Tab-separated table of C-alpha atoms in Angstrom:
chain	number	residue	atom	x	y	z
B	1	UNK	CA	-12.777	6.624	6.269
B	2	UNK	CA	-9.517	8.855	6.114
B	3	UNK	CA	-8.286	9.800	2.700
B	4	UNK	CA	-5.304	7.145	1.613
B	5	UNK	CA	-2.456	7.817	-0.124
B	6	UNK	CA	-1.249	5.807	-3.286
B	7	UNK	CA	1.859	4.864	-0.975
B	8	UNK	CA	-0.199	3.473	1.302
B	9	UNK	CA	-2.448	1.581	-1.211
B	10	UNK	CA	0.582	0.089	-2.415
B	11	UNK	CA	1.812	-0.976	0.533
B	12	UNK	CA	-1.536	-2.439	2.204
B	13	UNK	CA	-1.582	-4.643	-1.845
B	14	UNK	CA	2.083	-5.648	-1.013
B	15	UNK	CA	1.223	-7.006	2.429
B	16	UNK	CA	-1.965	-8.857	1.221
B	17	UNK	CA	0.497	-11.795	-0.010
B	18	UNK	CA	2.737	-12.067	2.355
B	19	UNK	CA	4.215	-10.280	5.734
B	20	UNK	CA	7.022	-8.363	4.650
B	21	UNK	CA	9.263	-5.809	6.064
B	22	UNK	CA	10.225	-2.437	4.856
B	23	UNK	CA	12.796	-2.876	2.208
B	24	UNK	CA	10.451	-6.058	1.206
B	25	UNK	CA	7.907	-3.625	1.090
B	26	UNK	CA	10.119	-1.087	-1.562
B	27	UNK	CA	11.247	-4.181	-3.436
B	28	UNK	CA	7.412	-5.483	-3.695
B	29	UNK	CA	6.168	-2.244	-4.974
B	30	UNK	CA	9.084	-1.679	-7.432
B	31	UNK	CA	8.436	-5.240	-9.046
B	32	UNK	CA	4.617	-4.315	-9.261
B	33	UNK	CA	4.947	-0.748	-10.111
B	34	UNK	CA	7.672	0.510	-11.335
B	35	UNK	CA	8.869	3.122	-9.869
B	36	UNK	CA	10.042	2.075	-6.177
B	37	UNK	CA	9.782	4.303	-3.250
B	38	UNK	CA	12.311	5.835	-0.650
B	39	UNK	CA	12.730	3.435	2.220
B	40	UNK	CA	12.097	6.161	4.804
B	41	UNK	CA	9.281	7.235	2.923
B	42	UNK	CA	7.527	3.697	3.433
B	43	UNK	CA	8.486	3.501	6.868
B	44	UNK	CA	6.993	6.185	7.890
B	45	UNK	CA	4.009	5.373	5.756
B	46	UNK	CA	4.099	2.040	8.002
B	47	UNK	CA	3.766	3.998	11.523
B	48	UNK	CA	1.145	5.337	10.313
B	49	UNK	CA	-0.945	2.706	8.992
B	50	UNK	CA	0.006	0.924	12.563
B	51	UNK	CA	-1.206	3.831	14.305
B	52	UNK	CA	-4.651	3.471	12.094
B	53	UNK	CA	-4.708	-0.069	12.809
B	54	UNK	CA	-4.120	-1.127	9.236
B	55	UNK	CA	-1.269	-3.155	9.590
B	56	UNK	CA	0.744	-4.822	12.444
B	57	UNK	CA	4.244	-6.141	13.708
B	58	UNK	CA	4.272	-9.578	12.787
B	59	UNK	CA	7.804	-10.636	14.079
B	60	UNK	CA	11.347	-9.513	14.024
B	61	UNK	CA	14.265	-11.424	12.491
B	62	UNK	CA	18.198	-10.221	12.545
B	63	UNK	CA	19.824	-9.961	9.442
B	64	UNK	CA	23.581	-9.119	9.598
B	65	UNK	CA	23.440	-8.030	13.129
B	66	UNK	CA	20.381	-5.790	12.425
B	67	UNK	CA	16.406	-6.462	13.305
B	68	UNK	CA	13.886	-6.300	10.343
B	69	UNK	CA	10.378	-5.627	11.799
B	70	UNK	CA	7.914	-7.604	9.673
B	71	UNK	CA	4.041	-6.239	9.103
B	72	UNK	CA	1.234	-7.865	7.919
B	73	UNK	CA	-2.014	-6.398	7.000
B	74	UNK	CA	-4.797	-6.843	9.426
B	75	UNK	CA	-8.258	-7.499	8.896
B	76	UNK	CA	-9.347	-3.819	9.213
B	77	UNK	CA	-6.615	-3.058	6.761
B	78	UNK	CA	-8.095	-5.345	4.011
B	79	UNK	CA	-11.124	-3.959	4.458
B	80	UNK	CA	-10.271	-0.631	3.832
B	81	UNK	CA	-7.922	-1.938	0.587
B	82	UNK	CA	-10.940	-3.184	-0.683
B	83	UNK	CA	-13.015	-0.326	-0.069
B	84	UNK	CA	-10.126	2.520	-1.701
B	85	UNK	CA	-9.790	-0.287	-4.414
B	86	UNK	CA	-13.546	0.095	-5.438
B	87	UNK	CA	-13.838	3.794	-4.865
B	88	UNK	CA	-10.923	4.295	-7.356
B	89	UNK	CA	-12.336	1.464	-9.672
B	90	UNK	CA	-15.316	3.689	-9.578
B	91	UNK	CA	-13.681	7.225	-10.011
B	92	UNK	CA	-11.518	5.499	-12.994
B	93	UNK	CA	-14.764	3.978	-14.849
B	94	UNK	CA	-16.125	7.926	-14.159
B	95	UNK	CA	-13.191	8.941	-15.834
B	96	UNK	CA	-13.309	6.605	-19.115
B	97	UNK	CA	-17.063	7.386	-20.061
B	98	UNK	CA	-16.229	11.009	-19.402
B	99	UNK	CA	-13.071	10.891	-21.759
B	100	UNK	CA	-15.253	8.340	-23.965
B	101	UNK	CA	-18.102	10.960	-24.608
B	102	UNK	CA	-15.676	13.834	-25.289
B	103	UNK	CA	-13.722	11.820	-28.091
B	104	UNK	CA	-17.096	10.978	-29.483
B	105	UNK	CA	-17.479	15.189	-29.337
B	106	UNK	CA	-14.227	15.388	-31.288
C-alpha cells in the first residue's frame, strides 16, 4: 500500500458515483469539500492514479471542439478507498480519545 494523498482520496470518493472527467472532478470535490482544487493539480493526480491502476479512461466526449477524457474508479481503486477510508477512520477515533483524555486532564 503506497501512502495516498488527500487529493487523491478525494478524487477516488468523487469517481465512486459516477465517471467524471477532470473539471467534473474539481467541481465534485468543491461541492463536497469546500475548497476546490487546481485543475492541473487533479490531472496530474489522475496520471498517477492510472499509472497505479486506481482509476481508468472510461470514454472521451468533445465539448466545444475539445475532448474530455472521462475516468472511473476501478475495482482495485475502491479497494484501496476503502482501506485509506478505515485507516483514517481509525487514526481520527485515535485522535478523539487522545484529545478526550487530555480535556478530562484539564
Amino acid at each position: 500500500m503506497t501512502e495516498m494523498t488527500s487529493l487523491q482520496f478525494d478524487i477516488l470518493t468523487s469517481l465512486t458515483s459516477a465517471r467524471r472527467h477532470g473539471y467534473g472532478v474539481v467541481a465534485q470535490i468543491r461541492e463536497t469539500s469546500g475548497r476546490p482544487p487546481g485543475v492541473a493539480t487533479v490531472y496530474a493526480a489522475l496520471a498517477k492514479l492510472e499509472r497505479r491502476g486506481l482509476v481508468e479512461p472510461a470514454g472521451d466526449e468533445i465539448v466545444d471542439g475539445r475532448v474530455r477524457r472521462y475516468y472511473s474508479i476501478t475495482s482495485a481503486g475502491s479497494t484501496e478507498l476503502k482501506t485509506q477510508a478505515r485507516l483514517m477512520a481509525v487514526r481520527s477515533e485515535t485522535a478523539l480519545r487522545a484529545l478526550s483524555g487530555r480535556e478530562s486532564l484539564a
